[in-house]
PDB file of C-alpha atoms in Angstrom:
ATOM      1  CA  MET A   1       0.000   0.000   0.000  1.00  0.00           C
ATOM      2  CA  ASN A   2       1.439   3.401  -0.986  1.00  0.00           C
ATOM      3  CA  THR A   3       1.447   6.448   1.279  1.00  0.00           C
ATOM      4  CA  ARG A   4      -1.510   8.109  -0.423  1.00  0.00           C
ATOM      5  CA  SER A   5      -3.697   5.010  -0.138  1.00  0.00           C
ATOM      6  CA  PHE A   6      -2.779   4.714   3.536  1.00  0.00           C
ATOM      7  CA  ASP A   7      -3.679   8.370   4.159  1.00  0.00           C
ATOM      8  CA  ILE A   8      -7.036   7.941   2.396  1.00  0.00           C
ATOM      9  CA  GLY A   9      -7.830   4.774   4.327  1.00  0.00           C
ATOM     10  CA  LEU A  10      -6.897   6.315   7.669  1.00  0.00           C
ATOM     11  CA  THR A  11      -8.886   9.483   6.969  1.00  0.00           C
ATOM     12  CA  ALA A  12     -11.909   7.393   5.949  1.00  0.00           C
ATOM     13  CA  VAL A  13     -12.000   5.928   9.468  1.00  0.00           C
ATOM     14  CA  ALA A  14     -13.302   9.298  10.745  1.00  0.00           C
ATOM     15  CA  PRO A  15     -16.583   9.497   8.767  1.00  0.00           C
ATOM     16  CA  ALA A  16     -17.067   5.757   9.277  1.00  0.00           C
ATOM     17  CA  ILE A  17     -17.018   6.311  13.040  1.00  0.00           C
ATOM     18  CA  TRP A  18     -19.255   9.387  12.673  1.00  0.00           C
ATOM     19  CA  GLY A  19     -21.804   7.003  11.209  1.00  0.00           C
ATOM     20  CA  SER A  20     -22.235   5.552  14.711  1.00  0.00           C
ATOM     21  CA  THR A  21     -23.317   8.931  16.134  1.00  0.00           C
ATOM     22  CA  TYR A  22     -27.035   8.345  15.455  1.00  0.00           C
ATOM     23  CA  LEU A  23     -26.980   4.946  17.161  1.00  0.00           C
ATOM     24  CA  VAL A  24     -25.125   6.232  20.220  1.00  0.00           C
ATOM     25  CA  THR A  25     -27.281   9.351  20.474  1.00  0.00           C
ATOM     26  CA  THR A  26     -30.608   7.520  20.273  1.00  0.00           C
ATOM     27  CA  GLU A  27     -29.630   4.555  22.430  1.00  0.00           C
ATOM     28  CA  PHE A  28     -27.381   6.106  25.098  1.00  0.00           C
ATOM     29  CA  LEU A  29     -28.117   9.831  25.452  1.00  0.00           C
ATOM     30  CA  PRO A  30     -31.081  11.785  26.871  1.00  0.00           C
ATOM     31  CA  SER A  31     -33.262  13.162  24.065  1.00  0.00           C
ATOM     32  CA  GLY A  32     -34.011  16.813  23.386  1.00  0.00           C
ATOM     33  CA  TYR A  33     -30.597  18.385  24.049  1.00  0.00           C
ATOM     34  CA  PRO A  34     -28.969  18.752  20.611  1.00  0.00           C
ATOM     35  CA  LEU A  35     -26.837  21.825  21.349  1.00  0.00           C
ATOM     36  CA  THR A  36     -25.769  20.470  24.732  1.00  0.00           C
ATOM     37  CA  VAL A  37     -24.741  17.199  23.127  1.00  0.00           C
ATOM     38  CA  ALA A  38     -22.782  19.077  20.445  1.00  0.00           C
ATOM     39  CA  MET A  39     -21.033  21.211  23.087  1.00  0.00           C
ATOM     40  CA  LEU A  40     -20.194  18.234  25.318  1.00  0.00           C
ATOM     41  CA  ARG A  41     -18.904  16.405  22.266  1.00  0.00           C
ATOM     42  CA  ALA A  42     -16.448  19.164  21.351  1.00  0.00           C
ATOM     43  CA  LEU A  43     -15.408  21.153  24.426  1.00  0.00           C
ATOM     44  CA  PRO A  44     -14.221  18.427  26.865  1.00  0.00           C
ATOM     45  CA  ALA A  45     -12.376  16.666  24.037  1.00  0.00           C
ATOM     46  CA  GLY A  46     -10.731  19.946  22.993  1.00  0.00           C
ATOM     47  CA  LEU A  47      -9.688  20.806  26.551  1.00  0.00           C
ATOM     48  CA  LEU A  48      -8.301  17.293  27.064  1.00  0.00           C
ATOM     49  CA  LEU A  49      -6.234  17.544  23.896  1.00  0.00           C
ATOM     50  CA  LEU A  50      -4.997  20.998  24.950  1.00  0.00           C
ATOM     51  CA  LEU A  51      -3.766  19.478  28.215  1.00  0.00           C
ATOM     52  CA  ILE A  52      -1.905  16.862  26.206  1.00  0.00           C
ATOM     53  CA  VAL A  53      -0.289  19.164  23.623  1.00  0.00           C
ATOM     54  CA  ARG A  54       0.260  22.090  26.037  1.00  0.00           C
ATOM     55  CA  GLN A  55       0.421  24.535  23.149  1.00  0.00           C
ATOM     56  CA  MET A  56      -1.900  27.502  22.690  1.00  0.00           C
ATOM     57  CA  PRO A  57      -2.434  29.445  19.458  1.00  0.00           C
ATOM     58  CA  LYS A  58      -0.187  32.420  18.738  1.00  0.00           C
ATOM     59  CA  ARG A  59      -0.923  35.730  17.050  1.00  0.00           C
ATOM     60  CA  ASN A  60      -3.519  35.421  14.282  1.00  0.00           C
ATOM     61  CA  TRP A  61      -4.121  31.740  15.045  1.00  0.00           C
ATOM     62  CA  TRP A  62      -6.467  32.677  17.885  1.00  0.00           C
ATOM     63  CA  LEU A  63      -8.869  34.220  15.387  1.00  0.00           C
ATOM     64  CA  ARG A  64      -8.352  31.464  12.823  1.00  0.00           C
ATOM     65  CA  SER A  65      -8.977  28.764  15.437  1.00  0.00           C
ATOM     66  CA  PHE A  66     -12.303  30.326  16.395  1.00  0.00           C
ATOM     67  CA  VAL A  67     -13.269  30.823  12.738  1.00  0.00           C
ATOM     68  CA  LEU A  68     -12.500  27.172  11.960  1.00  0.00           C
ATOM     69  CA  GLY A  69     -14.116  26.033  15.220  1.00  0.00           C
ATOM     70  CA  ALA A  70     -17.287  27.867  14.220  1.00  0.00           C
ATOM     71  CA  LEU A  71     -17.268  26.543  10.650  1.00  0.00           C
ATOM     72  CA  ASN A  72     -16.412  22.925  11.485  1.00  0.00           C
ATOM     73  CA  PHE A  73     -18.295  22.608  14.770  1.00  0.00           C
ATOM     74  CA  SER A  74     -20.439  25.428  16.211  1.00  0.00           C
ATOM     75  CA  PHE A  75     -22.324  26.831  13.220  1.00  0.00           C
ATOM     76  CA  PHE A  76     -22.234  23.521  11.364  1.00  0.00           C
ATOM     77  CA  GLN A  77     -23.740  21.640  14.308  1.00  0.00           C
ATOM     78  CA  ALA A  78     -26.403  24.305  14.899  1.00  0.00           C
ATOM     79  CA  MET A  79     -27.503  24.262  11.241  1.00  0.00           C
ATOM     80  CA  LEU A  80     -27.346  20.466  11.196  1.00  0.00           C
ATOM     81  CA  PHE A  81     -29.779  20.192  14.091  1.00  0.00           C
ATOM     82  CA  VAL A  82     -32.130  22.871  12.708  1.00  0.00           C
ATOM     83  CA  SER A  83     -32.239  20.917   9.460  1.00  0.00           C
ATOM     84  CA  ALA A  84     -32.688  17.621  11.273  1.00  0.00           C
ATOM     85  CA  TYR A  85     -35.613  18.932  13.355  1.00  0.00           C
ATOM     86  CA  ARG A  86     -37.434  20.611  10.457  1.00  0.00           C
ATOM     87  CA  LEU A  87     -36.862  17.978   7.770  1.00  0.00           C
ATOM     88  CA  PRO A  88     -37.222  14.211   7.614  1.00  0.00           C
ATOM     89  CA  GLY A  89     -33.812  12.643   8.251  1.00  0.00           C
ATOM     90  CA  GLY A  90     -33.508  11.473   4.665  1.00  0.00           C
ATOM     91  CA  VAL A  91     -34.082  14.924   3.206  1.00  0.00           C
ATOM     92  CA  ALA A  92     -31.658  16.505   5.692  1.00  0.00           C
ATOM     93  CA  ALA A  93     -28.953  13.967   4.854  1.00  0.00           C
ATOM     94  CA  THR A  94     -29.426  14.411   1.122  1.00  0.00           C
ATOM     95  CA  VAL A  95     -29.227  18.212   1.371  1.00  0.00           C
ATOM     96  CA  GLY A  96     -26.040  17.923   3.447  1.00  0.00           C
ATOM     97  CA  ALA A  97     -24.547  15.564   0.873  1.00  0.00           C
ATOM     98  CA  ILE A  98     -23.983  18.505  -1.466  1.00  0.00           C
ATOM     99  CA  GLN A  99     -20.900  19.395   0.606  1.00  0.00           C
ATOM    100  CA  PRO A 100     -18.309  17.599  -1.604  1.00  0.00           C
ATOM    101  CA  LEU A 101     -19.515  19.563  -4.642  1.00  0.00           C
ATOM    102  CA  ILE A 102     -19.183  22.814  -2.701  1.00  0.00           C
ATOM    103  CA  VAL A 103     -15.668  21.781  -1.656  1.00  0.00           C
ATOM    104  CA  VAL A 104     -14.713  21.238  -5.313  1.00  0.00           C
ATOM    105  CA  VAL A 105     -15.770  24.811  -6.159  1.00  0.00           C
ATOM    106  CA  LEU A 106     -14.233  26.379  -3.033  1.00  0.00           C
ATOM    107  CA  SER A 107     -10.960  24.528  -3.611  1.00  0.00           C
ATOM    108  CA  ARG A 108     -10.782  26.180  -7.014  1.00  0.00           C
ATOM    109  CA  VAL A 109     -11.514  29.646  -5.603  1.00  0.00           C
ATOM    110  CA  VAL A 110      -9.427  29.484  -2.412  1.00  0.00           C
ATOM    111  CA  ILE A 111      -6.420  27.287  -3.231  1.00  0.00           C
ATOM    112  CA  GLY A 112      -6.528  27.154  -7.017  1.00  0.00           C
ATOM    113  CA  SER A 113      -7.298  23.445  -7.421  1.00  0.00           C
ATOM    114  CA  PRO A 114      -8.674  22.630 -10.884  1.00  0.00           C
ATOM    115  CA  ILE A 115     -12.269  21.438 -11.162  1.00  0.00           C
ATOM    116  CA  LYS A 116     -12.242  17.896 -12.513  1.00  0.00           C
ATOM    117  CA  VAL A 117     -15.239  16.438 -14.308  1.00  0.00           C
ATOM    118  CA  LEU A 118     -14.742  13.140 -12.457  1.00  0.00           C
ATOM    119  CA  SER A 119     -14.921  14.951  -9.111  1.00  0.00           C
ATOM    120  CA  VAL A 120     -18.222  16.586 -10.081  1.00  0.00           C
ATOM    121  CA  VAL A 121     -19.638  13.284 -11.348  1.00  0.00           C
ATOM    122  CA  ALA A 122     -18.515  11.581  -8.121  1.00  0.00           C
ATOM    123  CA  GLY A 123     -20.222  14.265  -6.024  1.00  0.00           C
ATOM    124  CA  ILE A 124     -23.494  13.952  -7.909  1.00  0.00           C
ATOM    125  CA  ALA A 125     -23.326  10.148  -7.699  1.00  0.00           C
ATOM    126  CA  GLY A 126     -22.677  10.391  -3.959  1.00  0.00           C
ATOM    127  CA  MET A 127     -25.760  12.558  -3.470  1.00  0.00           C
ATOM    128  CA  ALA A 128     -27.827  10.068  -5.472  1.00  0.00           C
ATOM    129  CA  GLY A 129     -26.479   7.209  -3.378  1.00  0.00           C
ATOM    130  CA  VAL A 130     -27.304   8.990  -0.115  1.00  0.00           C
ATOM    131  CA  ALA A 131     -30.797   9.699  -1.433  1.00  0.00           C
ATOM    132  CA  LEU A 132     -31.301   5.991  -2.109  1.00  0.00           C
ATOM    133  CA  LEU A 133     -30.043   5.228   1.390  1.00  0.00           C
ATOM    134  CA  VAL A 134     -32.246   7.558   3.374  1.00  0.00           C
ATOM    135  CA  LEU A 135     -35.088   9.146   1.397  1.00  0.00           C
ATOM    136  CA  THR A 136     -38.599   7.817   1.896  1.00  0.00           C
ATOM    137  CA  PRO A 137     -41.662   8.363  -0.326  1.00  0.00           C
ATOM    138  CA  GLY A 138     -43.618  11.501   0.508  1.00  0.00           C
ATOM    139  CA  ALA A 139     -40.772  13.213   2.389  1.00  0.00           C
ATOM    140  CA  ALA A 140     -41.826  16.795   3.218  1.00  0.00           C
ATOM    141  CA  LEU A 141     -39.733  19.819   2.208  1.00  0.00           C
ATOM    142  CA  ASP A 142     -39.542  22.677   4.710  1.00  0.00           C
ATOM    143  CA  PRO A 143     -37.907  25.848   3.281  1.00  0.00           C
ATOM    144  CA  ILE A 144     -36.191  26.822   6.545  1.00  0.00           C
ATOM    145  CA  GLY A 145     -34.909  23.266   6.971  1.00  0.00           C
ATOM    146  CA  ILE A 146     -33.560  23.236   3.409  1.00  0.00           C
ATOM    147  CA  VAL A 147     -31.777  26.574   3.913  1.00  0.00           C
ATOM    148  CA  ALA A 148     -30.318  25.393   7.225  1.00  0.00           C
ATOM    149  CA  GLY A 149     -29.106  22.160   5.655  1.00  0.00           C
ATOM    150  CA  LEU A 150     -27.434  24.045   2.807  1.00  0.00           C
ATOM    151  CA  ALA A 151     -25.906  26.533   5.265  1.00  0.00           C
ATOM    152  CA  GLY A 152     -24.465  23.669   7.297  1.00  0.00           C
ATOM    153  CA  ALA A 153     -23.001  22.073   4.183  1.00  0.00           C
ATOM    154  CA  VAL A 154     -21.431  25.377   3.111  1.00  0.00           C
ATOM    155  CA  SER A 155     -20.041  25.898   6.628  1.00  0.00           C
ATOM    156  CA  MET A 156     -18.356  22.501   6.754  1.00  0.00           C
ATOM    157  CA  ALA A 157     -17.107  22.927   3.180  1.00  0.00           C
ATOM    158  CA  PHE A 158     -15.473  26.262   4.033  1.00  0.00           C
ATOM    159  CA  GLY A 159     -13.995  24.707   7.178  1.00  0.00           C
ATOM    160  CA  THR A 160     -12.596  21.801   5.173  1.00  0.00           C
ATOM    161  CA  VAL A 161     -10.956  24.007   2.536  1.00  0.00           C
ATOM    162  CA  LEU A 162      -9.646  26.634   4.971  1.00  0.00           C
ATOM    163  CA  SER A 163      -8.202  23.936   7.239  1.00  0.00           C
ATOM    164  CA  ARG A 164      -6.013  22.906   4.308  1.00  0.00           C
ATOM    165  CA  HIS A 165      -5.390  26.449   3.042  1.00  0.00           C
ATOM    166  CA  TRP A 166      -4.223  27.915   6.358  1.00  0.00           C
ATOM    167  CA  ALA A 167      -2.306  24.775   7.482  1.00  0.00           C
ATOM    168  CA  PRO A 168      -0.752  25.931  10.786  1.00  0.00           C
ATOM    169  CA  PRO A 169       2.887  25.057  11.629  1.00  0.00           C
ATOM    170  CA  VAL A 170       1.780  22.611  14.334  1.00  0.00           C
ATOM    171  CA  SER A 171       0.891  18.938  14.533  1.00  0.00           C
ATOM    172  CA  PRO A 172      -2.591  17.699  13.521  1.00  0.00           C
ATOM    173  CA  LEU A 173      -3.166  16.869  17.200  1.00  0.00           C
ATOM    174  CA  THR A 174      -2.573  20.482  18.230  1.00  0.00           C
ATOM    175  CA  PHE A 175      -4.664  21.798  15.322  1.00  0.00           C
ATOM    176  CA  THR A 176      -7.523  19.492  16.340  1.00  0.00           C
ATOM    177  CA  ALA A 177      -7.279  20.633  19.984  1.00  0.00           C
ATOM    178  CA  TRP A 178      -7.544  24.307  19.002  1.00  0.00           C
ATOM    179  CA  GLN A 179     -10.602  23.808  16.811  1.00  0.00           C
ATOM    180  CA  LEU A 180     -12.478  21.499  19.178  1.00  0.00           C
ATOM    181  CA  ALA A 181     -11.928  23.795  22.158  1.00  0.00           C
ATOM    182  CA  ALA A 182     -12.882  26.928  20.197  1.00  0.00           C
ATOM    183  CA  GLY A 183     -15.954  25.297  18.667  1.00  0.00           C
ATOM    184  CA  GLY A 184     -17.085  23.986  22.039  1.00  0.00           C
ATOM    185  CA  LEU A 185     -16.623  27.376  23.732  1.00  0.00           C
ATOM    186  CA  LEU A 186     -18.695  29.086  21.053  1.00  0.00           C
ATOM    187  CA  LEU A 187     -21.553  26.659  21.752  1.00  0.00           C
ATOM    188  CA  VAL A 188     -21.651  27.375  25.512  1.00  0.00           C
ATOM    189  CA  PRO A 189     -23.720  30.616  25.271  1.00  0.00           C
ATOM    190  CA  ALA A 190     -26.211  28.951  22.914  1.00  0.00           C
ATOM    191  CA  VAL A 191     -26.618  26.047  25.341  1.00  0.00           C
ATOM    192  CA  LEU A 192     -27.143  28.354  28.324  1.00  0.00           C
ATOM    193  CA  LEU A 193     -29.676  30.511  26.469  1.00  0.00           C
ATOM    194  CA  LEU A 194     -31.617  27.953  24.451  1.00  0.00           C
ATOM    195  CA  GLU A 195     -31.680  24.643  26.324  1.00  0.00           C
ATOM    196  CA  PRO A 196     -32.609  23.475  29.830  1.00  0.00           C
ATOM    197  CA  SER A 197     -30.152  21.749  32.122  1.00  0.00           C
ATOM    198  CA  LEU A 198     -29.453  18.074  31.593  1.00  0.00           C
ATOM    199  CA  PRO A 199     -31.306  15.612  33.853  1.00  0.00           C
ATOM    200  CA  PRO A 200     -29.280  13.356  36.187  1.00  0.00           C
ATOM    201  CA  LEU A 201     -27.121  11.158  33.973  1.00  0.00           C
ATOM    202  CA  SER A 202     -27.150   7.381  34.013  1.00  0.00           C
ATOM    203  CA  VAL A 203     -24.084   5.204  33.468  1.00  0.00           C
ATOM    204  CA  ALA A 204     -25.244   4.665  29.866  1.00  0.00           C
ATOM    205  CA  ASN A 205     -25.509   8.449  29.358  1.00  0.00           C
ATOM    206  CA  VAL A 206     -21.972   9.001  30.660  1.00  0.00           C
ATOM    207  CA  ALA A 207     -20.657   6.210  28.452  1.00  0.00           C
ATOM    208  CA  GLY A 208     -22.392   7.739  25.436  1.00  0.00           C
ATOM    209  CA  PHE A 209     -20.950  11.195  26.085  1.00  0.00           C
ATOM    210  CA  ALA A 210     -17.492   9.704  26.652  1.00  0.00           C
ATOM    211  CA  TYR A 211     -17.685   7.819  23.350  1.00  0.00           C
ATOM    212  CA  LEU A 212     -18.853  10.866  21.370  1.00  0.00           C
ATOM    213  CA  GLY A 213     -16.178  13.071  22.921  1.00  0.00           C
ATOM    214  CA  LEU A 214     -13.135  10.798  22.963  1.00  0.00           C
ATOM    215  CA  ILE A 215     -13.803   8.608  19.919  1.00  0.00           C
ATOM    216  CA  GLY A 216     -16.414  10.546  17.929  1.00  0.00           C
ATOM    217  CA  ALA A 217     -14.623  13.899  18.237  1.00  0.00           C
ATOM    218  CA  ALA A 218     -11.025  13.863  19.532  1.00  0.00           C
ATOM    219  CA  PHE A 219      -9.886  10.719  17.701  1.00  0.00           C
ATOM    220  CA  THR A 220     -11.879  11.153  14.511  1.00  0.00           C
ATOM    221  CA  TYR A 221     -11.140  14.846  13.969  1.00  0.00           C
ATOM    222  CA  LEU A 222      -7.467  14.146  14.554  1.00  0.00           C
ATOM    223  CA  LEU A 223      -7.643  11.684  11.651  1.00  0.00           C
ATOM    224  CA  TRP A 224      -9.740  14.125   9.580  1.00  0.00           C
ATOM    225  CA  PHE A 225      -7.384  17.089   9.980  1.00  0.00           C
ATOM    226  CA  ARG A 226      -4.360  14.852   9.507  1.00  0.00           C
ATOM    227  CA  GLY A 227      -5.898  13.806   6.200  1.00  0.00           C
ATOM    228  CA  LEU A 228      -6.556  17.423   5.227  1.00  0.00           C
ATOM    229  CA  SER A 229      -2.893  18.249   5.879  1.00  0.00           C
ATOM    230  CA  ARG A 230      -1.794  15.548   3.425  1.00  0.00           C
ATOM    231  CA  LEU A 231      -4.592  15.234   0.854  1.00  0.00           C
ATOM    232  CA  GLU A 232      -6.595  17.572  -1.358  1.00  0.00           C
ATOM    233  CA  PRO A 233      -9.886  18.791   0.183  1.00  0.00           C
ATOM    234  CA  SER A 234     -11.713  17.425  -2.877  1.00  0.00           C
ATOM    235  CA  ALA A 235     -10.313  13.984  -2.019  1.00  0.00           C
ATOM    236  CA  VAL A 236     -11.173  14.175   1.682  1.00  0.00           C
ATOM    237  CA  ALA A 237     -14.722  15.612   1.502  1.00  0.00           C
ATOM    238  CA  PRO A 238     -16.305  12.705  -0.458  1.00  0.00           C
ATOM    239  CA  LEU A 239     -15.180  10.318   2.276  1.00  0.00           C
ATOM    240  CA  GLY A 240     -18.015  11.833   4.320  1.00  0.00           C
ATOM    241  CA  PHE A 241     -20.426   9.789   2.203  1.00  0.00           C
ATOM    242  CA  LEU A 242     -19.273   6.770   4.238  1.00  0.00           C
ATOM    243  CA  SER A 243     -21.037   8.122   7.334  1.00  0.00           C
ATOM    244  CA  PRO A 244     -24.664   7.407   6.231  1.00  0.00           C
ATOM    245  CA  VAL A 245     -23.547   4.020   4.873  1.00  0.00           C
ATOM    246  CA  VAL A 246     -22.217   3.011   8.290  1.00  0.00           C
ATOM    247  CA  ALA A 247     -25.318   4.444   9.993  1.00  0.00           C
ATOM    248  CA  ILE A 248     -27.590   2.313   7.800  1.00  0.00           C
ATOM    249  CA  LEU A 249     -25.488  -0.807   8.331  1.00  0.00           C
ATOM    250  CA  LEU A 250     -25.439  -0.320  12.107  1.00  0.00           C
ATOM    251  CA  GLY A 251     -29.200   0.161  12.134  1.00  0.00           C
ATOM    252  CA  TRP A 252     -29.546  -3.110  10.225  1.00  0.00           C
ATOM    253  CA  GLY A 253     -26.978  -5.075  12.224  1.00  0.00           C
ATOM    254  CA  VAL A 254     -27.533  -3.701  15.734  1.00  0.00           C
ATOM    255  CA  LEU A 255     -31.075  -2.317  15.818  1.00  0.00           C
ATOM    256  CA  ASP A 256     -32.561  -4.973  13.522  1.00  0.00           C
ATOM    257  CA  GLN A 257     -33.821  -2.372  11.039  1.00  0.00           C
ATOM    258  CA  GLN A 258     -34.815  -3.470   7.541  1.00  0.00           C
ATOM    259  CA  LEU A 259     -32.262  -3.094   4.738  1.00  0.00           C
ATOM    260  CA  THR A 260     -34.186  -2.485   1.524  1.00  0.00           C
ATOM    261  CA  ILE A 261     -33.148  -3.134  -2.060  1.00  0.00           C
ATOM    262  CA  ALA A 262     -32.955   0.635  -2.649  1.00  0.00           C
ATOM    263  CA  GLN A 263     -30.646   1.037   0.336  1.00  0.00           C
ATOM    264  CA  SER A 264     -28.430  -1.800  -0.886  1.00  0.00           C
ATOM    265  CA  ALA A 265     -28.228  -0.047  -4.251  1.00  0.00           C
ATOM    266  CA  GLY A 266     -27.468   3.224  -2.455  1.00  0.00           C
ATOM    267  CA  ILE A 267     -24.540   1.629  -0.600  1.00  0.00           C
ATOM    268  CA  THR A 268     -23.128   0.422  -3.915  1.00  0.00           C
ATOM    269  CA  VAL A 269     -23.532   3.853  -5.528  1.00  0.00           C
ATOM    270  CA  VAL A 270     -21.948   5.643  -2.562  1.00  0.00           C
ATOM    271  CA  LEU A 271     -18.934   3.339  -2.514  1.00  0.00           C
ATOM    272  CA  ALA A 272     -18.563   3.768  -6.278  1.00  0.00           C
ATOM    273  CA  SER A 273     -18.719   7.568  -5.894  1.00  0.00           C
ATOM    274  CA  VAL A 274     -16.012   7.516  -3.205  1.00  0.00           C
ATOM    275  CA  TRP A 275     -13.781   5.406  -5.468  1.00  0.00           C
ATOM    276  CA  LEU A 276     -14.470   7.721  -8.407  1.00  0.00           C
ATOM    277  CA  SER A 277     -13.601  10.811  -6.341  1.00  0.00           C
ATOM    278  CA  GLN A 278     -10.223   9.308  -5.459  1.00  0.00           C
ATOM    279  CA  ARG A 279      -9.690   8.254  -9.057  1.00  0.00           C
ATOM    280  CA  ALA A 280     -10.250  11.858 -10.124  1.00  0.00           C
ATOM    281  CA  GLN A 281      -7.343  12.963  -7.933  1.00  0.00           C
ATOM    282  CA  VAL A 282      -5.053  10.244  -9.296  1.00  0.00           C
ATOM    283  CA  VAL A 283      -5.888  11.271 -12.868  1.00  0.00           C
ATOM    284  CA  ARG A 284      -5.163  14.901 -12.029  1.00  0.00           C
ATOM    285  CA  ARG A 285      -1.836  14.066 -10.398  1.00  0.00           C
ATOM    286  CA  ALA A 286      -0.847  11.897 -13.377  1.00  0.00           C
TER     287      ALA A 286
END
C-alpha cells in the first residue's frame, strides 16, 4: 500500500465512526438536548487535547482557530440540528450531501485546485447514493430546513478548505485541539440561552458522552485534519459519504432495522462515488 492510499484509508476511518453517532445518540443519550450534546462532544475533548499538547495558538491563530471552530463545529452543528428537526432525516442527509460539490468549487476559488469532471460526477453520484439510502416516499420539504441544511453544508465545506489552506505550523493533534476547544466554547452561550439543564445522567448516558467526545470527536477529527494536511480537500470531503452508509449498516446489524433493495443499491452507488472521487485525484496528479 502506498502512502496516499494509507492516508485515504486512515482518513476514511473518521466518517465511518461518525456514522455511529445516530446509534449512540438515540440509544445512550437523553433526548431533546442537541446543542448540549454538540457542546459536550467538542469542548471536553478539545480541553483534554490541549492538556496533552500544552500549546496555545499564537498571534492570528487565535482568530483562525475560532473561525475554523465555528465553521467545522459550532455553526455547522447548529444548522445540522435545525435541518434535522425541520426535515425528515432522509431529506436533511441528502441536502447535506452537497458538501463535496461545494468543496470542489471552493478549492478552485481558495487554493486554485482545478475542477475535474470526475470529481463533479462523483459528487453527484454520492448525493444520489445517499438519497437511495435515506429518502422515503412523501418526504416533506420545509424551506427553513432546506436553507439550514445548505448553510451547514457550506459551513463545513469552508472549514474543510480553509483547514487545508491555512495549514498551521503545528501537529494535527494540536490543530484538532484548538478547533475542538474553540468550537465547544462558542456553543456554551447557545446552550445556556436555548436549552434546559441536563437531567441526572445514568451510566449509559456518561458512556455515550465519553464515546462521542473521545472517539467521535477527539480521535476522529485528529484523523480528519491529519488527512486534510496531506490530501486535497476534494479527495477528503467525499469520504463523508461513508457516514450514512455506516449508519444504515449499524441500524440493520444492531437495531434490527430493515435493509431495503434501494438502500443496498445506495450503498453500492456511494462506494462507487467515493472510489471515483479518489480516481479523479489520481488522474489529475498523473
